[in-house]
């Protein structure tokens, strides 16, 4: 393929990759005027017109008379070699078909629309002067006030409080120019030297190292490890500045949309203008604009969720993965990929630098940094007077709480003391909803989802029961579906809403905010709530893991974890690692400015080694012990895992395919891989489909993907049967 010419003349055969589920490229004739390799094109496919990319020379071998022509080349920048290489390699790594990869890379609406223009108005600098009226002067005044701006007719009329005919009059007079401009405009340039902060010595040292990496214009991955509040963001913004100076582009990945507004503010303060912002809350027209501008170089910095990794950067120089350990970087639906790992792949192809920033890196990254594969930069102190919070355990075995209460008397006393000082407290519980179980006191029945093997969770704010697997909701019933007895259904166990209820009873005078992802209808309302907390208008924050991530609440000085043992119960490979990270992250919310903070973990197992490691803050010892265990078990990052998930409406059909694969596992045996299963998934039924899992374990150096591809290639999925491959699985449910 690399021998393909760069340009194809009219009628020459080209092969085109489309977004349609066809697992090969299709031959077409190059359109009138020819086309470049990588050009985005519209091609006819049956009766339809579909999006495609010119992927190489045509293969030929068909009747030339039957080969159709490319309809037209789209008015967007062609796909770069680096992007194409990235899509191929990422597709190979995750065993994702190329058509799906192309769909990931073209997730913007209207790419096939003809370029649309809009009529705008701007000042004519060459205007000599002519008859003025008060209305005309208002219009010109507005235009002078916003010197670089362009206006639509309506915007200008509204701002100047003048009728549109006044503006038209000015056009006739020659004072104002009426021009047609493309609708998708470049982003305002960012100034790398707009306003940088004075860095501390430790920060400056870290920044110098990162800037040097960027200057090399070569691939490198750098772990920027620093306690929460040490100034990691300030430091990596210096690397962004250097990338701006080079004229190359930067992508900053954030794990949570709610974090973007705080980050945008910091970018504006540092570089004097807003970057492009890419996530599910962005409008469709803005998505198209970003996609196009990233491709043309009209966007220097993109702040985005994981899917922004597939934007068509023209010259990507730096990728920052903030909170790199965060599990939301793993896409668990559709194409299964880990944005952190794919960032490293993309950077290695684009000759770019990667900065993985975290206070609690993933074990994978920690191991890579220890072995010297990644550069490691460490910042151990918080910025300014802030210090890490004191952490201690509250032994819940000593507390004799009634079964519907969860806040210990110690914690209550601590919170009251903070309220007297006018400081904020946070209660953390990693459970959405009101109560995880709804139980019938008459017959003992627990309400479950109709289509999943999962309990329905009461959400009292919504006054409904919800399944956290499939999202289905139903009204809260009065009678038990099992025994028909009325009025005996009772909530069991705590969720964030129930904890809020307890807090309201305990602290009737407190202003309480509840932060849980399902309580906000939009990213905007969530941002507003976070701003309110940051301003200090709230006394007690009650939150799920949404609050653990990166927020900066200056007045927050106490964190109470309601159930520190919750994460330790799973059999998940990373349960211990996750608990450690989550507890350290949550605790890190406290005491981020002058006032010192404290964190209390309520636990029934205060002597559990993980709880002790969290309290002691002996991170190196913890990671070493965790790494040794994984090494002994030969699991990631010391060995490789892949999961096969097969699902069907009937369990039997899913098992049949699993057993068939097990009997025909030659390609896996050839690389010495072990196969576990097929076995029912821990959540065996989701949306009325039975799920069967297989786990493949191989040595680190084994060519696992190639073997997997050979192994599943002969499978044809009939009817409702589905099979997905999850490389480096994070979830084992
Ligand atoms: P991290 O990303 O490590 O959690 P931040 O970069 O968010 O840390 O810094 C924590 C807080 O300290 C922020 O409010 C930040 O603006 C402030 N800060 C950090 N370093 C400096 C500095 N050198 N000068 C001024 N403010 C700083
Ligand atoms: Zn369900």
XYZ file of C-alpha atoms and ligand atoms in Angstrom:
761
model
C 0.000 0.000 0.000
C 2.824 2.391 0.770
C 3.727 2.285 -2.923
C 0.475 3.964 -3.892
C 1.031 7.138 -5.840
C 0.099 10.365 -4.104
C -2.223 11.520 -6.844
C -4.676 9.715 -9.083
C -5.659 11.185 -12.423
C -9.203 11.205 -13.653
C -10.486 7.692 -14.403
C -7.502 5.979 -12.814
C -8.642 3.189 -10.494
C -8.620 3.970 -6.807
C -9.631 1.861 -3.824
C -11.932 3.552 -1.342
C -12.500 2.693 2.309
C -16.058 3.514 3.342
C -17.872 3.729 6.650
C -20.196 0.955 5.535
C -19.909 -2.484 7.163
C -18.105 -4.112 4.263
C -14.804 -5.592 5.283
C -12.814 -4.584 2.226
C -12.020 -1.521 0.158
C -13.969 -0.896 -3.063
C -12.690 0.096 -6.495
C -13.840 3.324 -8.131
C -12.615 5.573 -10.896
C -10.994 8.800 -9.768
C -13.336 11.758 -10.336
C -13.015 14.615 -12.775
C -9.907 16.568 -11.834
C -8.375 13.536 -10.125
C -7.846 13.107 -6.382
C -5.125 12.755 -3.801
C -4.413 9.699 -1.714
C -6.309 10.242 1.545
C -8.960 12.480 -0.010
C -12.384 12.281 1.608
C -14.868 11.471 -1.105
C -18.493 10.749 -1.752
C -19.007 7.499 -3.615
C -22.083 5.745 -4.954
C -22.887 2.450 -3.241
C -25.967 0.776 -4.652
C -28.627 3.464 -4.647
C -26.908 5.474 -1.910
C -24.116 7.996 -1.596
C -21.656 7.242 1.170
C -18.582 8.756 2.759
C -15.201 7.259 1.997
C -11.471 7.859 1.899
C -9.170 7.210 -1.059
C -7.128 4.383 0.415
C -4.785 3.458 -2.428
C -4.582 2.328 -6.021
C -7.502 0.251 -7.232
C -7.098 -3.511 -7.229
C -8.605 -4.042 -10.659
C -9.803 -7.466 -11.705
C -13.380 -6.308 -12.260
C -15.025 -5.444 -15.551
C -13.826 -1.855 -16.028
C -17.133 -0.919 -17.631
C -18.931 -1.741 -14.391
C -16.723 0.328 -12.125
C -18.396 3.528 -11.058
C -16.748 6.888 -10.525
C -16.161 8.725 -7.308
C -18.938 11.345 -7.213
C -16.805 14.119 -5.831
C -13.999 15.066 -3.523
C -15.253 16.662 -0.293
C -14.156 20.109 0.702
C -12.136 18.963 3.726
C -8.431 18.358 4.253
C -7.313 14.897 3.051
C -6.441 12.296 5.651
C -2.770 12.492 6.560
C -0.440 9.510 6.345
C -0.045 9.575 10.101
C -3.813 9.409 10.636
C -4.188 6.575 8.212
C -1.365 4.661 9.827
C -2.919 5.292 13.242
C -6.318 3.980 12.164
C -4.748 0.859 10.689
C -2.612 0.125 13.735
C -5.362 0.948 16.243
C -7.724 -1.283 14.261
C -5.210 -4.117 14.335
C -4.573 -3.661 18.036
C -8.230 -3.646 19.041
C -9.332 -6.059 16.302
C -11.781 -3.487 15.021
C -12.814 -3.525 11.338
C -11.517 -0.593 9.288
C -15.006 0.607 8.414
C -15.664 1.058 12.125
C -12.338 2.823 12.552
C -13.280 5.230 9.773
C -16.613 5.855 11.462
C -14.785 6.763 14.661
C -12.641 9.123 12.640
C -15.550 10.895 10.942
C -17.901 11.506 13.857
C -19.045 14.892 12.726
C -22.327 15.561 10.940
C -22.609 17.138 7.533
C -19.149 16.334 6.212
C -20.759 15.509 2.889
C -22.747 18.732 2.742
C -21.544 21.289 0.246
C -19.476 24.006 1.916
C -21.956 26.436 3.331
C -21.410 30.154 3.426
C -22.917 32.837 5.556
C -23.245 36.511 4.853
C -21.383 38.682 7.326
C -20.698 42.375 7.792
C -17.438 44.120 8.599
C -16.043 47.633 8.637
C -14.619 49.036 5.430
C -11.285 50.550 6.463
C -11.037 52.454 3.173
C -14.282 54.349 3.773
C -13.855 58.090 3.323
C -16.893 59.459 5.137
C -20.464 60.283 4.194
C -23.855 61.142 5.555
C -24.363 59.932 9.172
C -27.470 59.502 11.332
C -27.580 58.496 15.040
C -28.604 54.948 14.071
C -25.785 54.680 11.537
C -23.320 55.894 14.140
C -24.512 53.307 16.626
C -23.868 50.568 14.094
C -20.383 51.823 13.269
C -19.689 52.270 16.987
C -20.530 48.635 17.713
C -18.291 47.527 14.867
C -15.405 49.612 16.180
C -15.880 48.280 19.709
C -15.484 44.712 18.480
C -12.644 45.448 16.107
C -11.868 41.932 14.795
C -15.376 40.586 14.903
C -17.642 39.747 12.028
C -21.390 39.980 12.445
C -24.449 38.526 10.838
C -27.080 41.073 9.860
C -29.273 40.154 12.793
C -26.455 40.178 15.370
C -25.371 43.609 14.275
C -28.899 45.019 14.216
C -29.561 43.653 17.726
C -26.310 44.957 19.169
C -26.727 48.435 17.677
C -30.477 48.543 18.282
C -30.930 49.593 14.701
C -33.065 48.196 11.913
C -31.488 46.017 9.253
C -32.235 48.697 6.650
C -29.829 51.032 8.466
C -27.071 48.468 7.954
C -28.022 47.973 4.322
C -27.815 51.740 3.927
C -24.282 51.719 5.300
C -23.380 48.992 2.821
C -24.674 51.142 -0.036
C -22.723 54.072 1.309
C -19.534 51.969 1.332
C -18.917 52.253 5.084
C -19.682 48.575 5.716
C -18.698 45.570 3.630
C -21.029 42.691 2.981
C -19.079 39.455 2.412
C -19.773 35.741 2.180
C -17.589 33.658 4.452
C -17.430 29.896 5.041
C -19.622 28.964 7.977
C -16.874 26.992 9.698
C -14.320 29.503 10.884
C -10.888 28.908 12.432
C -10.527 29.246 16.186
C -8.944 32.384 17.561
C -5.177 32.030 17.849
C -3.791 31.186 21.272
C -0.844 33.206 22.507
C 1.779 31.011 24.210
C 3.170 34.026 26.050
C -0.116 35.638 27.054
C 0.196 35.247 30.850
C 2.305 32.554 32.441
C 2.509 32.040 36.181
C 5.749 32.076 38.168
C 6.497 28.456 38.746
C 8.087 27.076 41.881
C 11.518 25.483 41.469
C 10.062 21.997 41.425
C 7.406 23.014 38.909
C 9.897 24.876 36.740
C 12.173 21.861 36.702
C 9.290 19.630 35.614
C 8.228 22.147 32.958
C 11.753 22.399 31.539
C 11.895 18.648 31.106
C 8.534 18.519 29.354
C 9.333 21.501 27.128
C 12.566 19.789 26.102
C 10.618 16.704 25.064
C 8.300 18.801 22.938
C 11.283 20.523 21.344
C 12.701 17.199 20.231
C 9.758 16.763 17.841
C 10.081 13.059 18.452
C 7.953 10.479 20.172
C 8.185 10.234 23.942
C 5.822 9.338 26.769
C 6.195 11.148 30.063
C 4.539 10.357 33.342
C 3.890 13.580 35.237
C 3.184 12.309 38.680
C 2.342 14.765 41.406
C 0.032 14.829 44.370
C -3.317 16.532 43.777
C -2.747 20.274 43.916
C 0.962 20.125 43.122
C 0.429 22.138 39.948
C 0.496 19.432 37.281
C -1.886 21.450 35.153
C 0.242 24.592 35.395
C 3.262 22.533 34.419
C 1.811 20.790 31.420
C 0.350 24.063 30.135
C 4.019 25.070 29.630
C 4.459 22.081 27.329
C 1.282 23.161 25.526
C 2.782 26.649 25.138
C 5.897 25.212 23.549
C 3.798 23.152 21.151
C 1.913 26.327 20.188
C 5.221 28.085 19.493
C 6.194 25.264 17.177
C 2.947 25.689 15.270
C 1.956 22.127 16.109
C -1.343 21.021 17.628
C -2.183 19.783 21.119
C -4.895 17.484 22.394
C -5.742 17.503 26.101
C -7.901 14.573 27.167
C -10.010 14.961 30.307
C -11.934 12.080 31.862
C -15.080 14.013 32.669
C -17.057 16.679 30.795
C -17.767 18.428 34.077
C -14.071 19.209 34.377
C -13.844 21.044 31.078
C -15.279 24.415 32.114
C -12.779 24.818 34.937
C -10.026 23.838 32.562
C -11.249 26.170 29.802
C -11.063 29.078 32.204
C -7.452 28.236 32.935
C -6.614 27.990 29.248
C -8.170 31.385 28.585
C -6.184 32.875 31.466
C -2.965 31.309 30.209
C -3.303 31.722 26.412
C -5.819 34.537 26.025
C -8.437 32.680 23.986
C -10.697 29.663 24.084
C -9.571 26.332 22.642
C -11.839 23.926 20.773
C -13.955 21.777 23.052
C -15.012 18.293 21.898
C -17.392 16.048 23.826
C -20.943 14.756 23.760
C -22.364 18.065 25.003
C -21.093 20.077 22.027
C -23.553 21.114 19.303
C -23.517 19.376 15.959
C -22.463 22.451 14.005
C -19.627 23.051 16.446
C -18.523 19.445 16.056
C -18.330 19.864 12.293
C -16.403 23.084 12.678
C -13.889 21.478 15.044
C -13.458 18.430 12.839
C -12.747 20.590 9.793
C -10.537 23.099 11.566
C -8.467 20.402 13.254
C -7.835 18.989 9.796
C -6.916 22.335 8.275
C -4.840 23.540 11.195
C -7.442 26.139 12.232
C -7.574 24.714 15.770
C -4.379 24.650 17.780
C -5.678 23.118 20.971
C -8.513 20.684 21.524
C -9.868 19.807 24.959
C -11.797 16.633 24.674
C -13.273 13.385 25.823
C -11.695 10.152 24.659
C -13.296 10.228 21.206
C -11.301 13.362 20.314
C -8.354 11.046 19.823
C -9.836 10.225 16.422
C -9.982 13.810 15.191
C -7.981 14.435 11.994
C -5.131 16.500 13.472
C -2.910 17.845 10.748
C 0.219 18.077 12.858
C -0.223 16.740 16.355
C 2.731 17.595 18.581
C 1.451 16.828 22.079
C -1.219 14.711 23.755
C -1.932 15.244 27.438
C -3.950 12.548 29.192
C -5.048 14.125 32.457
C -5.981 11.746 35.294
C -4.536 9.009 33.120
C -5.586 6.237 35.535
C -9.268 7.082 35.085
C -11.399 4.143 34.020
C -13.595 6.265 31.785
C -10.777 6.326 29.235
C -11.757 2.794 28.385
C -14.601 2.775 25.892
C -16.842 -0.136 26.903
C -19.411 0.052 24.124
C -19.005 -0.570 20.424
C -15.344 -0.195 19.517
C -13.451 -1.219 22.648
C -10.352 0.877 23.110
C -8.394 2.537 25.860
C -7.818 6.182 24.970
C -4.692 6.342 27.105
C -3.039 3.465 25.270
C -4.228 4.705 21.892
C -2.759 8.139 22.693
C 0.638 6.545 23.054
C 0.159 4.759 19.747
C -0.987 7.897 17.965
C 1.894 9.946 19.330
C 4.449 7.344 18.333
C 3.217 7.575 14.754
C 2.883 11.371 14.722
C 6.304 11.944 16.349
C 4.566 13.633 19.212
C 4.999 13.727 22.979
C 2.571 12.270 25.462
C 2.123 13.526 29.004
C 0.281 11.178 31.331
C -0.682 13.228 34.372
C -1.918 11.685 37.598
C -1.545 11.680 41.341
C -2.237 7.963 41.339
C -1.036 6.469 38.061
C -2.346 3.171 36.783
C -0.135 0.220 37.567
C 0.525 -0.187 33.831
C 1.951 3.305 33.625
C 3.828 2.983 36.907
C 5.554 -0.156 35.633
C 6.448 1.498 32.326
C 7.931 4.450 34.175
C 9.895 2.229 36.558
C 11.350 0.253 33.668
C 12.414 3.447 31.910
C 10.040 3.000 28.966
C 8.359 6.246 30.026
C 10.140 9.255 31.489
C 9.082 9.955 35.019
C 8.700 13.396 36.542
C 7.556 13.566 40.150
C 6.228 16.457 42.223
C 5.721 15.521 45.847
C 4.423 18.730 47.401
C 1.295 20.749 47.006
C 1.592 24.264 45.678
C 1.941 27.064 48.195
C 0.875 26.527 51.791
C -1.437 23.615 50.905
C -0.475 20.268 52.382
C -1.864 16.791 51.806
C -4.746 16.029 54.171
C -4.300 13.939 57.296
C -5.910 10.581 56.730
C -7.352 8.334 59.376
C -9.761 5.436 59.736
C -13.008 5.342 61.671
C -13.556 1.804 62.925
C -17.218 1.117 62.223
C -17.201 -2.013 64.395
C -17.091 0.292 67.393
C -20.081 2.319 66.180
C -23.484 0.959 67.037
C -25.409 2.676 64.279
C -29.028 1.753 63.526
C -29.385 -0.132 60.241
C -30.623 2.908 58.336
C -27.794 5.251 59.379
C -24.330 5.479 57.896
C -22.585 8.548 59.246
C -20.558 7.776 62.367
C -20.743 10.025 65.426
C -17.040 10.892 64.965
C -17.652 12.097 61.458
C -20.707 14.088 62.555
C -18.601 15.879 65.163
C -15.873 16.679 62.650
C -18.368 18.075 60.144
C -20.005 20.255 62.808
C -16.595 21.667 63.702
C -15.949 22.579 60.053
C -19.329 24.224 59.712
C -18.565 26.425 62.711
C -15.393 27.548 60.958
C -17.281 28.200 57.734
C -15.477 25.440 55.863
C -16.852 22.793 53.526
C -17.127 19.043 54.058
C -17.656 16.283 51.551
C -19.252 12.888 52.071
C -18.347 10.332 49.481
C -20.242 7.202 48.574
C -19.718 5.394 45.332
C -23.351 4.440 44.775
C -25.920 6.267 42.718
C -29.586 6.383 43.681
C -31.395 6.088 47.004
C -30.911 2.461 47.944
C -29.295 -0.435 46.082
C -31.964 -2.949 47.156
C -35.726 -2.743 47.431
C -36.932 -5.595 49.605
C -40.416 -6.878 50.400
C -40.632 -7.250 54.153
C -43.532 -9.677 53.754
C -41.880 -12.281 51.517
C -38.192 -11.322 51.271
C -38.355 -10.746 47.529
C -35.908 -8.228 46.029
C -37.063 -6.308 42.989
C -34.966 -7.145 39.955
C -34.772 -5.904 36.375
C -37.039 -7.739 33.942
C -34.345 -8.057 31.323
C -31.065 -8.115 33.299
C -29.604 -10.089 36.156
C -29.437 -6.990 38.280
C -31.426 -5.460 41.100
C -33.521 -2.401 40.451
C -32.112 0.627 42.248
C -34.491 3.134 43.787
C -33.954 6.713 42.596
C -36.100 8.805 44.894
C -35.527 12.111 43.108
C -37.027 10.518 40.014
C -39.492 8.490 42.092
C -38.591 5.464 39.988
C -36.667 2.236 40.067
C -33.747 2.037 37.669
C -31.572 -0.753 36.328
C -27.954 0.348 36.259
C -27.178 -2.219 33.571
C -29.704 -1.357 30.873
C -30.982 2.003 32.132
C -34.617 0.839 32.122
C -36.822 2.566 34.690
C -40.247 1.841 36.158
C -42.508 3.622 38.646
C -41.975 2.800 42.298
C -44.558 0.067 43.064
C -46.751 -0.079 46.190
C -47.332 -3.813 46.154
C -44.799 -6.603 45.910
C -44.752 -8.186 42.468
C -44.027 -11.537 44.121
C -46.520 -11.870 47.002
C -48.939 -9.061 46.225
C -48.753 -7.616 49.751
C -49.113 -3.861 49.834
C -46.993 -1.311 51.663
C -44.180 -3.597 52.819
C -41.513 -2.655 50.281
C -38.479 -1.151 52.003
C -35.152 0.282 50.911
C -32.027 -1.553 52.054
C -28.533 -0.069 52.057
C -27.313 3.397 51.262
C -27.055 5.328 48.022
C -26.022 8.918 47.553
C -29.601 10.218 47.786
C -30.278 8.377 51.025
C -27.055 9.665 52.484
C -28.188 13.179 51.589
C -31.428 12.536 53.475
C -29.452 11.462 56.547
C -27.222 14.511 56.288
C -30.253 16.810 56.114
C -31.556 15.278 59.313
C -28.176 15.489 61.041
C -27.364 19.020 59.911
C -30.677 20.833 59.472
C -28.976 24.226 59.022
C -26.458 23.132 56.416
C -26.634 23.931 52.732
C -26.242 20.578 51.034
C -25.434 19.786 47.408
C -25.734 16.317 45.910
C -23.433 15.502 43.008
C -24.215 12.346 41.112
C -24.045 11.953 37.355
C -27.700 10.966 37.029
C -29.011 14.033 38.872
C -28.033 16.511 36.181
C -29.985 16.768 33.006
C -27.214 18.578 31.195
C -23.515 19.298 31.337
C -24.482 22.917 31.891
C -26.450 22.307 35.095
C -23.642 20.159 36.441
C -21.125 22.897 35.681
C -23.333 25.379 37.504
C -23.490 23.152 40.574
C -19.723 22.754 40.576
C -19.207 26.493 40.261
C -21.541 27.050 43.208
C -19.505 24.663 45.333
C -16.201 26.202 44.273
C -17.535 29.620 45.287
C -18.072 28.294 48.790
C -21.873 28.637 48.865
C -22.337 25.058 50.041
C -21.576 23.531 53.454
C -21.746 19.834 52.683
C -21.189 18.122 49.353
C -22.511 14.632 48.984
C -21.196 12.844 45.966
C -20.421 9.728 43.985
C -17.237 9.245 42.066
C -18.078 12.263 39.992
C -16.615 14.396 42.813
C -13.383 12.419 43.070
C -12.038 13.713 39.792
C -9.813 16.738 39.592
C -12.170 19.436 40.932
C -10.672 22.283 42.837
C -12.826 23.323 45.793
C -10.675 25.792 47.758
C -12.867 25.888 50.863
C -13.200 22.122 51.223
C -11.244 20.857 54.213
C -12.903 17.595 55.222
C -13.629 14.434 53.283
C -15.530 11.526 54.798
C -15.673 8.229 52.928
C -18.817 6.410 53.994
C -17.796 2.922 52.939
C -14.116 2.545 52.186
C -14.515 -1.239 51.964
C -16.967 -1.108 49.067
C -14.419 -1.495 46.260
C -12.438 -4.237 47.958
C -15.180 -6.800 47.575
C -14.966 -7.358 43.829
C -12.939 -10.151 42.296
C -11.757 -7.741 39.627
C -8.073 -7.844 38.797
C -7.812 -4.135 39.493
C -10.204 -3.860 42.465
C -7.397 -3.165 44.896
C -5.647 -0.707 42.584
C -8.903 1.144 41.928
C -9.793 1.424 45.582
C -6.370 2.779 46.338
C -6.607 5.357 43.545
C -10.156 6.370 44.331
C -9.562 6.813 48.065
C -6.383 8.824 47.488
C -8.158 10.949 44.858
C -11.173 11.631 47.029
C -9.000 12.497 50.001
C -6.998 14.789 47.725
C -10.063 17.053 47.362
C -9.526 18.307 50.904
C -7.218 21.133 51.874
C -6.280 22.396 48.415
C -5.528 25.937 49.515
C -4.279 27.542 52.754
C -6.555 25.645 55.134
C -5.256 22.171 56.008
C -7.560 19.253 55.282
C -8.452 15.924 56.811
C -9.885 12.729 55.376
C -11.698 10.014 57.329
C -12.346 6.545 55.966
C -15.195 4.619 57.584
C -14.239 0.951 57.467
C -15.052 -2.382 59.044
C -11.544 -3.646 58.286
C -9.117 -0.991 59.481
C -6.261 -3.513 59.437
C -6.823 -4.550 55.800
C -3.485 -4.050 53.977
C -5.060 -1.815 51.328
C -6.770 0.411 53.888
C -3.470 0.671 55.739
C -1.583 1.525 52.565
C -4.148 4.230 51.754
C -3.865 5.737 55.215
C -0.116 5.471 55.389
C 0.346 7.002 51.967
C 3.156 4.537 51.304
C 2.574 4.616 47.604
C 5.826 3.080 46.454
C 5.403 0.160 48.840
C 1.842 -0.301 47.676
C 2.702 -0.269 43.983
C 5.649 -2.611 44.516
C 3.493 -5.118 46.358
C 0.723 -4.869 43.776
C 3.204 -5.240 40.931
C 4.783 -8.293 42.564
C 1.377 -9.966 42.849
C 0.498 -9.289 39.255
C 3.894 -10.510 38.137
C 3.476 -13.754 40.057
C 0.061 -14.272 38.454
C 1.411 -13.232 35.027
C -1.459 -10.835 34.509
C -1.302 -7.296 33.056
C 0.965 -5.472 32.797
C 3.211 -8.563 33.013
C 1.095 -10.784 30.829
C -1.667 -10.173 28.356
C -5.407 -10.678 28.595
C -8.216 -10.575 26.100
C -11.870 -11.254 26.722
C -14.385 -12.732 24.317
C -17.970 -11.847 25.063
C -20.601 -13.839 23.233
C -24.253 -12.994 23.606
C -27.542 -14.328 22.289
C -31.198 -14.324 23.299
C -30.777 -17.936 24.484
C -27.926 -19.058 26.725
C -27.491 -22.277 24.782
C -26.562 -20.618 21.510
C -23.972 -18.433 23.183
C -22.461 -21.470 24.905
C -22.481 -23.454 21.673
C -20.347 -20.848 19.967
C -18.034 -20.590 22.983
C -17.548 -24.357 23.079
C -17.015 -24.459 19.354
C -14.292 -21.852 19.693
C -12.754 -23.784 22.569
C -12.549 -26.955 20.480
C -10.976 -25.080 17.570
C -8.388 -23.033 19.367
C -5.351 -24.036 17.312
C -4.141 -20.468 16.690
C -4.202 -19.746 20.425
C -2.474 -23.005 21.331
C 0.219 -22.145 18.811
C 1.183 -19.095 20.868
C 0.885 -20.898 24.187
C -2.175 -18.963 25.320
C -4.484 -20.261 28.028
C -8.245 -20.188 27.616
C -10.666 -19.866 30.539
C -14.364 -20.457 29.987
C -16.769 -20.271 28.296
C -18.566 -19.361 31.483
C -21.653 -17.286 32.209
C -20.678 -13.632 32.704
C -21.057 -12.379 36.292
C -24.007 -10.379 35.006
C -25.253 -13.193 32.838
C -28.252 -11.448 31.341
C -28.387 -7.866 30.100
C -31.270 -6.529 27.989
C -32.647 -10.065 27.652
C -29.420 -11.321 26.108
C -27.401 -14.059 27.747
C -23.733 -13.346 27.998
C -20.952 -15.839 28.009
C -17.345 -14.883 28.575
C -14.020 -16.412 27.671
C -10.756 -15.104 28.978
C -7.531 -15.556 27.043
C -4.230 -15.197 28.813
C -0.918 -15.017 27.009
C 2.657 -14.077 27.625
C 3.543 -10.449 27.244
C 5.507 -10.955 24.043
C 3.008 -13.300 22.378
C 1.408 -12.075 19.130
C -2.015 -12.214 20.720
C -4.000 -10.116 18.257
C -2.837 -12.074 15.243
C -3.743 -15.339 16.928
C -7.141 -14.024 18.017
C -7.873 -12.755 14.528
C -7.065 -16.169 13.025
C -9.082 -17.902 15.681
C -12.309 -15.969 15.188
C -12.000 -15.392 11.438
C -13.896 -18.597 10.509
C -16.837 -17.671 12.751
C -19.920 -16.452 10.977
C -22.412 -14.904 13.316
C -25.875 -16.074 12.366
C -29.027 -14.299 13.377
C -28.922 -12.694 16.771
C -25.573 -14.028 17.888
C -22.902 -11.439 18.750
C -19.249 -11.719 19.550
C -16.944 -8.989 20.718
C -13.279 -9.029 21.534
C -12.002 -6.881 24.367
C -8.222 -6.486 24.332
C -6.790 -5.577 27.745
C -10.217 -5.789 29.401
C -10.871 -3.476 32.329
C -14.318 -4.760 33.141
C -14.956 -8.421 33.854
C -18.708 -8.203 34.323
P -2.916 19.589 39.928
O -3.219 19.598 38.462
O -1.607 18.920 40.257
O -4.023 19.096 40.816
P -3.146 22.450 39.676
O -2.290 22.764 38.504
O -4.609 22.390 39.467
O -2.664 21.100 40.377
O -2.788 23.485 40.840
C -3.519 23.549 42.053
C -3.883 24.980 42.336
O -2.698 25.731 42.621
C -4.530 25.698 41.163
O -5.507 26.569 41.630
C -3.389 26.440 40.511
O -3.817 27.568 39.792
C -2.528 26.803 41.707
N -1.114 26.884 41.331
C -0.291 25.841 41.111
N 0.939 26.274 40.792
C 0.902 27.624 40.810
C 1.869 28.655 40.592
N 3.139 28.362 40.284
N 1.468 29.932 40.729
C 0.199 30.233 41.064
N -0.761 29.312 41.278
C -0.427 28.010 41.169
Zn -31.834 -3.981 33.142
